[in-house]
Short mmCIF file of C-alpha atoms in Angstrom, two decimals:
data_model
loop_
_atom_site.label_atom_id
_atom_site.label_comp_id
_atom_site.label_asym_id
_atom_site.label_seq_id
_atom_site.Cartn_x
_atom_site.Cartn_y
_atom_site.Cartn_z
CA PRO A 1 50.12 167.84 120.50
CA CYS A 2 53.48 167.94 122.25
CA LEU A 3 56.51 166.88 120.30
CA SER A 4 59.93 166.10 121.75
CA PRO A 5 62.84 164.66 119.78
CA GLY A 6 65.46 164.16 122.47
CA ASP A 7 64.69 166.78 125.07
CA THR A 8 63.27 169.57 122.93
CA SER A 9 59.53 170.04 123.55
CA VAL A 10 57.07 172.25 121.74
CA LEU A 11 53.36 172.43 122.50
CA ALA A 12 51.16 173.35 119.53
CA GLY A 13 47.58 174.58 119.63
CA LEU A 14 45.59 175.18 116.45
CA TYR A 15 42.40 177.26 116.37
CA GLY A 16 40.30 177.53 113.28
CA PRO A 17 39.01 178.03 110.70
CA ALA A 18 37.28 180.72 112.74
CA GLU A 19 35.86 184.14 111.99
CA ALA A 20 38.59 186.58 111.04
CA LYS A 21 38.86 190.24 111.98
CA LEU A 22 37.92 192.48 109.07
CA SER A 23 41.43 193.87 108.88
CA LYS A 24 42.93 190.41 108.61
CA GLU A 25 40.51 188.55 106.40
CA LEU A 26 41.46 187.55 102.86
CA PRO A 27 38.65 187.35 100.33
CA ASP A 28 39.73 184.13 98.65
CA ARG A 29 41.72 182.18 101.23
CA ALA A 30 42.04 181.46 104.91
CA ALA A 31 44.41 183.81 106.74
CA LEU A 32 47.01 181.79 108.63
CA GLU A 33 48.66 183.27 111.71
CA VAL A 34 51.47 181.68 113.67
CA LEU A 35 52.49 182.70 117.20
CA LEU A 36 55.71 181.33 118.64
CA ARG A 37 56.22 181.87 122.34
CA PRO A 38 59.73 181.30 123.73
CA LYS A 39 60.34 179.54 127.00
CA VAL A 40 61.81 182.61 128.69
CA GLY A 41 61.09 186.23 127.99
CA LEU A 42 58.82 187.94 125.52
CA PRO A 43 58.74 187.05 121.83
CA GLY A 44 61.44 188.99 120.00
CA VAL A 45 62.73 189.39 116.49
CA LEU A 46 64.01 185.83 116.20
CA GLU A 47 60.57 184.50 117.10
CA ARG A 48 58.97 186.77 114.51
CA SER A 49 61.28 185.45 111.78
CA ARG A 50 60.58 181.84 112.78
CA GLU A 51 56.86 182.60 112.77
CA GLN A 52 57.06 183.85 109.19
CA GLN A 53 58.98 180.77 108.08
CA LEU A 54 56.44 178.46 109.71
CA ARG A 55 53.56 180.46 108.28
CA GLN A 56 54.85 180.24 104.75
CA THR A 57 55.44 176.52 105.06
CA CYS A 58 51.95 175.91 106.41
CA GLU A 59 50.35 178.10 103.76
CA ALA A 60 51.95 175.95 101.10
CA VAL A 61 50.15 172.84 102.33
CA VAL A 62 46.88 174.12 103.78
CA LEU A 63 44.05 174.31 101.22
CA GLY A 64 43.06 177.81 102.27
CA ALA A 65 40.79 178.30 99.29
CA LEU A 66 38.25 175.97 100.90
CA HIS A 67 37.76 178.38 103.81
CA PRO A 68 37.85 181.96 102.52
CA ARG A 69 37.57 184.88 104.95
CA THR A 70 38.46 182.76 107.94
CA ALA A 71 41.40 182.86 110.31
CA ILE A 72 43.51 179.87 111.29
CA THR A 73 45.70 180.55 114.32
CA LEU A 74 48.57 178.30 115.32
CA VAL A 75 50.15 178.91 118.73
CA LEU A 76 53.45 177.22 119.55
CA GLN A 77 54.84 177.26 123.07
CA VAL A 78 58.45 176.23 123.58
CA LEU A 79 58.60 174.03 126.67
CA SER A 80 62.27 173.12 126.54
CA ASP A 81 65.02 173.70 124.00
CA ALA A 82 67.84 171.21 123.62
CA GLY A 83 68.65 171.80 119.95
CA SER A 84 66.79 171.44 116.62
CA LEU A 85 64.05 173.77 117.79
CA LEU A 86 62.80 174.90 114.39
CA SER A 87 62.31 171.39 113.05
CA CYS A 88 60.53 170.45 116.26
CA CYS A 89 58.20 173.41 115.70
CA LEU A 90 57.60 172.31 112.11
CA ASN A 91 56.69 168.80 113.20
CA ALA A 92 54.42 170.07 115.96
CA ALA A 93 52.72 172.41 113.48
CA CYS A 94 52.05 169.58 111.04
CA MET A 95 50.65 167.34 113.75
CA ALA A 96 48.44 170.16 114.95
CA LEU A 97 47.09 170.65 111.43
CA LEU A 98 46.42 166.92 111.20
CA ASP A 99 44.81 166.72 114.61
CA ALA A 100 42.51 169.62 113.86
CA GLY A 101 41.42 168.00 110.63
CA LEU A 102 42.29 170.90 108.36
CA PRO A 103 42.31 170.13 104.61
CA LEU A 104 45.93 169.69 103.52
CA CYS A 105 47.43 168.86 100.16
CA SER A 106 50.34 167.07 101.77
CA LEU A 107 52.09 166.65 105.10
CA PHE A 108 55.46 168.11 105.95
CA CYS A 109 58.18 167.48 108.46
CA GLY A 110 61.21 169.38 109.71
CA VAL A 111 64.73 167.98 109.80
CA THR A 112 67.82 169.80 111.06
CA CYS A 113 71.36 169.06 109.86
CA ALA A 114 74.53 170.25 111.50
CA LEU A 115 77.73 170.40 109.43
CA GLY A 116 80.74 169.75 111.59
CA PRO A 117 84.06 171.53 110.93
CA ASP A 118 85.31 168.35 109.24
CA GLY A 119 82.25 168.08 106.99
CA ALA A 120 80.48 165.38 109.00
CA ILE A 121 76.69 165.58 108.85
CA THR A 122 74.73 165.20 112.09
CA LEU A 123 70.94 164.99 111.93
CA ASP A 124 68.81 166.46 114.72
CA PRO A 125 71.78 167.92 116.56
CA THR A 126 71.75 168.76 120.24
CA ALA A 127 72.35 172.33 121.40
CA ARG A 128 76.05 171.64 121.94
CA GLN A 129 76.47 170.10 118.48
CA GLU A 130 74.68 173.08 116.93
CA GLN A 131 77.05 175.48 118.63
CA GLU A 132 80.18 173.65 117.50
CA ALA A 133 78.94 173.17 113.93
CA ARG A 134 80.13 175.23 111.00
CA ALA A 135 76.65 175.43 109.55
CA VAL A 136 73.18 174.41 110.72
CA LEU A 137 70.54 173.77 108.03
CA THR A 138 66.85 173.16 108.62
CA PHE A 139 64.65 171.72 105.88
CA ALA A 140 60.90 171.40 105.69
CA ILE A 141 60.21 168.37 103.50
CA ASP A 142 56.85 167.45 102.00
CA SER A 143 55.41 164.00 102.25
CA ARG A 144 54.31 163.32 98.66
CA GLU A 145 57.54 163.55 96.71
CA ARG A 146 60.00 164.50 99.46
CA LYS A 147 60.36 167.95 97.93
CA VAL A 148 61.67 170.89 99.90
CA LEU A 149 59.10 173.37 101.20
CA MET A 150 61.39 175.61 103.23
CA THR A 151 65.12 175.92 103.96
CA THR A 152 66.95 177.92 106.59
CA THR A 153 70.70 178.06 106.99
CA LYS A 154 72.85 179.47 109.75
CA GLY A 155 76.55 179.62 108.94
CA SER A 156 78.28 178.93 105.63
CA CYS A 157 78.59 175.81 103.54
CA SER A 158 79.26 174.89 99.92
CA VAL A 159 76.58 173.90 97.44
CA GLU A 160 77.67 170.23 97.39
CA GLU A 161 77.52 170.05 101.16
CA MET A 162 74.05 171.51 101.10
CA GLN A 163 72.94 168.90 98.55
CA GLN A 164 74.38 166.15 100.76
CA CYS A 165 72.54 167.50 103.79
CA LEU A 166 69.36 167.69 101.77
CA ALA A 167 69.68 164.07 100.66
CA ALA A 168 70.28 162.97 104.24
CA ALA A 169 67.31 165.00 105.42
CA GLN A 170 65.05 163.48 102.80
CA ARG A 171 65.93 160.03 104.01
CA ALA A 172 65.39 161.04 107.62
CA ALA A 173 62.00 162.43 106.68
CA ASP A 174 60.82 158.86 106.14
CA THR A 175 61.31 158.10 109.82
CA VAL A 176 59.37 161.17 110.85
CA PHE A 177 56.45 160.41 108.53
CA GLN A 178 56.36 156.89 109.90
CA PHE A 179 56.16 158.38 113.40
CA TYR A 180 53.21 160.54 112.29
CA ARG A 181 51.46 157.46 110.98
CA ASP A 182 52.06 155.47 114.15
CA SER A 183 50.90 158.19 116.52
CA LEU A 184 47.76 158.86 114.50
CA ARG A 185 47.03 155.18 114.34
CA ARG A 186 47.37 154.94 118.10
CA ARG A 187 45.16 157.94 118.63
CA TYR A 188 42.31 156.87 116.42
CA SER A 189 42.37 153.18 117.10
CA LYS A 190 40.72 153.40 120.54
CA GLN B 1 74.40 196.74 141.72
CA VAL B 2 71.67 194.22 142.29
CA TRP B 3 70.30 191.12 140.62
CA GLN B 4 67.07 191.37 138.68
CA ILE B 5 64.91 188.26 138.68
CA ARG B 6 62.27 187.60 136.04
CA LEU B 7 59.61 184.94 136.36
CA ASP B 8 57.80 183.88 133.15
CA MET B 9 54.70 181.76 133.55
CA HIS B 10 53.14 179.92 130.62
CA LEU B 11 49.60 178.70 131.00
CA LEU B 12 49.35 175.38 129.15
CA ASN B 13 45.81 174.42 130.01
CA HIS B 14 43.03 176.31 131.82
CA ASP B 15 40.74 173.96 133.64
CA GLY B 16 39.95 176.30 136.54
CA ASN B 17 41.79 177.88 139.44
CA ILE B 18 44.85 179.17 137.62
CA THR B 19 45.65 181.34 140.67
CA ASP B 20 46.55 178.36 142.81
CA ALA B 21 48.44 176.56 140.08
CA ALA B 22 50.35 179.70 139.18
CA SER B 23 51.28 180.41 142.80
CA ILE B 24 52.65 176.90 143.28
CA ALA B 25 54.51 177.04 139.97
CA GLY B 26 55.97 180.42 140.80
CA ILE B 27 57.23 179.63 144.25
CA VAL B 28 58.66 176.28 143.17
CA ALA B 29 60.44 177.93 140.24
CA LEU B 30 61.99 180.47 142.59
CA CYS B 31 63.08 177.74 145.01
CA HIS B 32 64.55 175.69 142.17
CA PHE B 33 66.41 178.56 140.54
CA ARG B 34 70.16 178.94 140.93
CA ARG B 35 71.95 182.23 140.37
CA PRO B 36 75.64 182.72 139.53
CA ASP B 37 77.94 182.98 142.55
CA VAL B 38 79.42 186.40 143.33
CA SER B 39 82.28 187.53 145.52
CA VAL B 40 82.74 191.14 146.60
CA GLN B 41 86.13 192.47 147.80
CA GLY B 42 85.82 196.12 148.70
CA GLU B 43 84.83 197.78 145.45
CA GLU B 44 85.63 194.80 143.20
CA VAL B 45 82.80 192.49 142.25
CA THR B 46 83.53 189.14 140.58
CA VAL B 47 80.70 187.16 139.04
CA TYR B 48 81.61 183.50 138.52
CA THR B 49 80.22 181.53 135.56
CA PRO B 50 78.33 178.29 136.27
CA GLU B 51 81.40 176.36 135.16
CA GLU B 52 83.74 178.10 137.61
CA ARG B 53 81.60 177.86 140.70
CA ASP B 54 78.32 176.11 141.35
CA PRO B 55 75.39 178.53 141.16
CA VAL B 56 73.71 179.27 144.48
CA PRO B 57 69.99 179.20 145.26
CA LEU B 58 68.01 182.31 146.16
CA SER B 59 67.29 182.95 149.84
CA ILE B 60 63.64 182.05 150.18
CA HIS B 61 62.29 182.81 153.66
CA HIS B 62 58.99 181.00 153.34
CA MET B 63 56.70 179.56 150.67
CA PRO B 64 53.30 181.23 150.44
CA ILE B 65 50.76 179.13 148.54
CA CYS B 66 47.31 180.26 147.42
CA VAL B 67 44.15 178.28 147.99
CA SER B 68 40.89 179.36 146.36
CA PHE B 69 37.35 178.86 147.59
CA ALA B 70 34.23 179.25 145.46
CA PHE B 71 30.94 180.23 147.10
CA PHE B 72 27.48 179.45 145.82
CA HIS B 73 24.02 180.51 146.93
CA GLN B 74 25.07 183.36 149.21
CA GLY B 75 27.65 181.33 151.08
CA THR B 76 25.62 178.17 151.63
CA TYR B 77 27.88 176.02 149.52
CA LEU B 78 31.65 176.12 149.55
CA LEU B 79 33.97 174.45 147.04
CA VAL B 80 37.72 174.24 147.45
CA ASP B 81 39.84 174.42 144.28
CA PRO B 82 37.03 175.05 141.77
CA SER B 83 37.20 173.65 138.26
CA GLU B 84 36.50 175.73 135.17
CA ARG B 85 32.79 174.96 135.05
CA GLU B 86 32.41 175.69 138.75
CA GLU B 87 34.30 178.97 138.37
CA ARG B 88 32.01 180.17 135.66
CA VAL B 89 28.88 179.84 137.75
CA MET B 90 30.19 180.76 141.20
CA ASP B 91 28.81 183.67 143.18
CA GLY B 92 31.92 184.63 145.07
CA LEU B 93 35.60 183.78 145.33
CA LEU B 94 37.89 183.82 148.36
CA VAL B 95 41.65 183.42 147.89
CA ILE B 96 43.87 182.83 150.91
CA ALA B 97 47.66 182.63 150.62
CA MET B 98 49.33 180.92 153.55
CA ASN B 99 52.70 179.41 154.32
CA LYS B 100 53.39 176.25 156.29
CA HIS B 101 53.92 178.24 159.50
CA ARG B 102 50.19 179.07 159.34
CA GLU B 103 50.83 182.73 158.62
CA ILE B 104 48.30 184.30 156.29
CA CYS B 105 50.10 186.22 153.56
CA THR B 106 47.16 187.34 151.42
CA ILE B 107 43.39 187.34 151.60
CA GLN B 108 41.32 188.42 148.64
CA SER B 109 37.56 188.35 148.38
CA SER B 110 35.57 189.06 145.23
CA GLY B 111 32.09 188.48 143.88
CA VAL B 112 28.61 189.17 145.20
CA VAL B 113 28.80 187.10 148.38
CA MET B 114 28.85 188.64 151.85
CA LEU B 115 31.11 186.48 154.01
CA VAL B 116 30.70 185.94 157.72
CA GLN B 117 33.64 185.77 160.14
CA ASP B 118 33.32 182.09 160.97
CA GLN B 119 33.19 181.19 157.27
CA ILE B 120 36.53 182.90 156.74
CA LEU B 121 37.99 181.17 159.82
CA ARG B 122 36.83 177.82 158.48
CA CYS B 123 38.40 178.56 155.12
CA SER B 124 41.70 179.48 156.71
CA LYS B 125 41.74 176.20 158.65
CA ILE B 126 41.17 174.28 155.39
CA THR B 127 43.92 176.35 153.81
CA ALA B 128 46.37 175.44 156.57
CA VAL B 129 45.78 171.73 155.97
CA LYS B 130 46.09 172.04 152.20
CA VAL B 131 49.20 174.19 152.34
CA ALA B 132 50.94 171.73 154.65
CA GLU B 133 50.28 168.92 152.16
CA ILE B 134 51.33 170.94 149.14
CA THR B 135 54.51 172.21 150.80
CA GLU B 136 55.50 168.63 151.64
CA LEU B 137 54.90 167.56 148.01
CA VAL B 138 56.98 170.47 146.77
CA GLN B 139 59.87 169.67 149.12
CA LYS B 140 59.90 166.06 148.01
CA ALA B 141 59.86 167.01 144.34
CA LEU B 142 62.72 169.47 144.82
CA GLU B 143 64.73 166.82 146.65
CA ASN B 144 64.13 164.25 143.92
CA ASP B 145 65.26 166.70 141.29
CA HIS B 146 68.34 167.61 143.31
CA LYS B 147 69.24 163.93 143.70
CA ALA B 148 68.68 163.21 140.02
CA ARG B 149 70.93 166.08 139.02
CA LYS B 150 73.69 164.98 141.40
CA GLU B 151 73.59 161.38 140.27
CA GLY B 152 73.49 162.38 136.60
CA GLY B 153 70.05 160.94 135.90
CA LYS B 154 67.59 162.55 133.51
CA PHE B 155 65.42 165.36 134.77
CA GLY B 156 63.35 168.23 133.54
CA PHE B 157 60.17 168.79 131.64
CA ALA B 158 60.80 166.44 128.74
CA GLU B 159 61.25 163.55 131.11
CA SER B 160 57.89 164.00 132.77
CA ILE B 161 55.92 163.84 129.55
CA PRO B 162 56.11 160.13 128.72
CA ASN B 163 55.26 159.19 132.31
CA GLN B 164 51.90 160.92 132.01
CA LYS B 165 52.85 163.16 134.91
CA ILE B 166 51.83 166.36 133.16
CA THR B 167 48.08 166.61 133.60
CA ALA B 168 47.86 169.58 131.26
CA PHE B 169 48.07 167.13 128.38
CA LYS B 170 45.39 164.83 129.68
CA MET B 171 41.79 165.30 128.75
CA GLU B 172 39.19 163.54 130.85
CA SER B 173 36.43 162.20 128.69
CA ALA B 174 32.96 162.62 130.16
CA ALA B 175 30.68 159.64 129.61
CA VAL B 176 27.60 160.53 127.59
CA ASP B 177 24.49 158.36 127.70
CA THR B 178 23.62 157.78 124.07
CA ASN B 179 21.00 155.09 124.55
CA ASN B 180 17.97 157.20 123.76
CA VAL B 181 19.53 159.38 121.14
CA GLY B 182 18.02 157.54 118.19
CA GLU B 183 14.50 157.76 119.65
CA GLN B 184 14.92 161.42 120.63
CA ALA B 185 16.11 162.35 117.18
CA GLY B 186 13.16 160.56 115.62
CA GLU B 187 10.72 162.42 117.87
CA ILE B 188 12.24 165.79 117.06
CA ILE B 189 12.07 165.18 113.34
CA ALA B 190 8.44 164.03 113.54
CA LYS B 191 7.34 167.10 115.53
CA ALA B 192 9.25 169.68 113.56
CA ASP B 193 7.72 171.68 110.74
CA PRO B 194 8.62 170.56 107.23
CA PRO B 195 11.51 172.60 105.84
CA SER B 196 10.44 175.78 104.06
CA GLU B 197 10.15 175.77 100.30
CA VAL B 198 13.46 175.50 98.60
CA PHE B 199 14.11 177.81 95.66
CA ALA B 200 16.34 175.84 93.40
CA ASN B 201 16.35 178.08 90.33
CA PRO B 202 18.20 181.35 90.62
CA ILE B 203 17.07 184.03 88.16
CA LEU B 204 19.95 185.68 86.37
CA HIS B 205 19.43 189.41 85.90
CA THR B 206 22.80 190.22 84.45
CA PRO B 207 26.02 188.23 84.43
CA GLY B 208 27.15 188.29 88.03
CA THR B 209 23.78 189.11 89.61
CA ALA B 210 21.35 186.35 90.56
CA GLN B 211 18.08 186.40 92.44
CA ILE B 212 16.96 183.44 94.51
CA GLY B 213 13.35 183.58 95.68
CA GLU B 214 11.48 186.81 96.34
CA GLY B 215 12.09 189.28 99.13
CA ILE B 216 9.42 190.11 101.73
CA GLU B 217 7.71 193.51 102.11
CA ASN B 218 9.37 195.91 104.53
CA SER B 219 7.08 196.07 107.57
CA TRP B 220 8.32 199.16 109.40
CA GLY B 221 5.24 201.30 108.81
CA ASP B 222 5.62 205.04 109.69
CA LEU B 223 9.35 205.12 109.51
CA GLU B 224 9.22 203.67 106.07
CA GLU B 225 7.07 206.53 104.75
CA SER B 226 9.43 209.24 105.95
CA GLU B 227 12.33 207.24 104.56
CA LYS B 228 10.62 207.05 101.23
CA GLU B 229 10.11 210.78 101.25
CA GLU B 230 13.72 211.37 102.15
CA ALA B 231 14.71 209.12 99.31
CA ALA B 232 12.36 211.06 97.04
CA GLU B 233 13.81 214.40 98.02
CA GLU B 234 17.32 213.12 97.46
CA GLU B 235 16.32 211.88 94.06
CA GLY B 236 14.73 215.20 93.37
CA GLU B 237 17.95 216.95 94.30
CA SER B 238 20.18 214.88 92.06
CA GLU B 239 17.91 215.23 89.07
CA ALA B 240 17.52 218.93 89.72
CA ALA B 241 21.25 219.44 89.48
CA ALA B 242 21.02 218.83 85.73
CA PHE B 243 18.41 221.56 85.22
CA GLU B 244 18.57 225.36 85.34
CA CYS B 245 18.64 227.31 88.59
CA GLN B 246 15.04 228.44 88.72
CA LYS B 247 13.65 225.07 88.07
CA THR B 248 15.74 223.59 90.90
CA GLU B 249 14.39 226.19 93.32
CA THR B 250 10.80 225.33 92.59
CA GLU B 251 11.56 221.66 92.95
CA ASP B 252 13.24 222.30 96.27
CA THR B 253 10.36 224.24 97.67
CA SER B 254 7.86 221.60 96.67
CA VAL B 255 9.93 218.94 98.35
CA MET B 256 10.28 221.13 101.45
CA SER B 257 6.56 221.40 101.84
CA GLU B 258 6.24 217.65 101.74
CA THR B 259 8.62 217.17 104.66
CA LYS B 260 6.89 219.86 106.71
CA LYS B 261 3.72 217.84 106.54
CA ASP B 262 5.31 215.12 108.67
CA GLU B 263 4.40 215.30 112.32
CA PRO B 264 7.39 215.06 114.66
CA ILE B 265 7.33 211.55 116.07
CA VAL B 266 6.97 211.68 119.85
CA LEU B 267 8.34 208.72 121.86
CA SER B 268 6.46 208.02 125.04
CA ASP B 269 9.44 207.23 127.26
CA SER B 270 8.59 207.59 130.96
CA GLU B 271 10.26 210.51 132.74
CA GLU B 272 11.69 212.22 129.70
CA GLU B 273 10.46 215.47 128.28
CA GLU B 274 8.86 215.56 124.91
CA VAL B 275 11.24 213.87 122.55
CA VAL B 276 11.23 215.25 119.06
CA ILE B 277 12.93 213.53 116.17
CA LEU B 278 14.62 216.02 113.90
CA GLU B 279 14.24 215.48 110.20
CA PRO B 280 17.47 215.94 108.25
CA GLN B 281 17.82 219.58 107.16
CA GLU B 282 17.75 220.48 103.50
CA LEU B 283 21.30 221.33 102.47
CA PRO B 284 21.65 224.87 101.03
CA ARG B 285 21.83 224.42 97.30
CA LYS B 286 24.77 225.96 95.46
CA THR B 287 23.36 227.51 92.32
CA ARG B 288 25.58 227.45 89.30
#
């Protein structure tokens, strides 16, 4: 599925659970692998770090114990980047997991917050807003109790500000989960 | 000092003929690209940022576009722009790259088909027609984009998605006739053998080891005998290690005689000389 809040687009493809290579298989769980391909150039260190963050978030929700010794591969291709890329990737990943019918214990969504120099919180910032912000925080929020699955911060902010951003993100998560519901309803109602 | 240009192509969906699609994508990307403006005064080179001066396009002399042809049945059938299924079963492939001035830039032929001259001429005529159409499409698209950018409208990849313009995201559903499925399934079940006996009770040997059903006899014949003897001599060796030296030697010799009894197994492969299978050699025993 292709997800684009504003003008950021990420295409996600999920393959699995399929047979894993001997070197990669885990005896009790499915081995999850994430590949993030940037729009221009070859994947570098930043992509590797994003891949690990996505992988750990997905592993927290996927019931890997139901498919031991298999490999689940998630490939994300960045089509265009106009800000909030990581949360777009998180949303695309969750929709891919849903679309493929993998067993999950909950859904998750990604929300990005930008903290302006004056302390104003902007959700899902554009590339320009991200650049001008003092800190950019991305949260992966789970669907059952709106708990935090993963946090990434770029820049510096105080603990109170982070709590405020988190509260705002949790409220925004509702909109995203409603979007999941609507798109799935559309897809399966034909 | 020169500019280095890098073209990254991402394949979103492979439904056949990626060569053509990639060639169009590549040439359009190069035509669309704008590089920073530069001014050279003697030895001094100034590179302007996009904010200072509008970036300039690359100088593209012509636009070569590939067209692929798939051949079937030794050249009897010809398909232009094959789909994935057609590609998989084709006999031969001919790729012609041409520009709108009807100049052939590349010809590549692969596969097991021998092509005749007039076939290739026919293909190049088809290519000329196709390339003219595609080049016109490309020019129009570039103009539209240029206009949209000047007038401040929205453009780019994200815009094309909601309008269903990107066919990579569309999946054509093939209609399947399911009228007779119920009958067919019933027939298959009636004709099939009943499922083999199900062993529902596993026998527990020790905690952690269970046996379900009984294994079948190994039916390899000759090979099995020599294997058994090899297994016997290995067993003999390991037991012998616990005994004194002399006793081990006698055991060894007795085992040796057993193996010598085996005839070398000769395979009757056509032109080859007598093939002899070597039995594994007895390892020299280290006496304590």
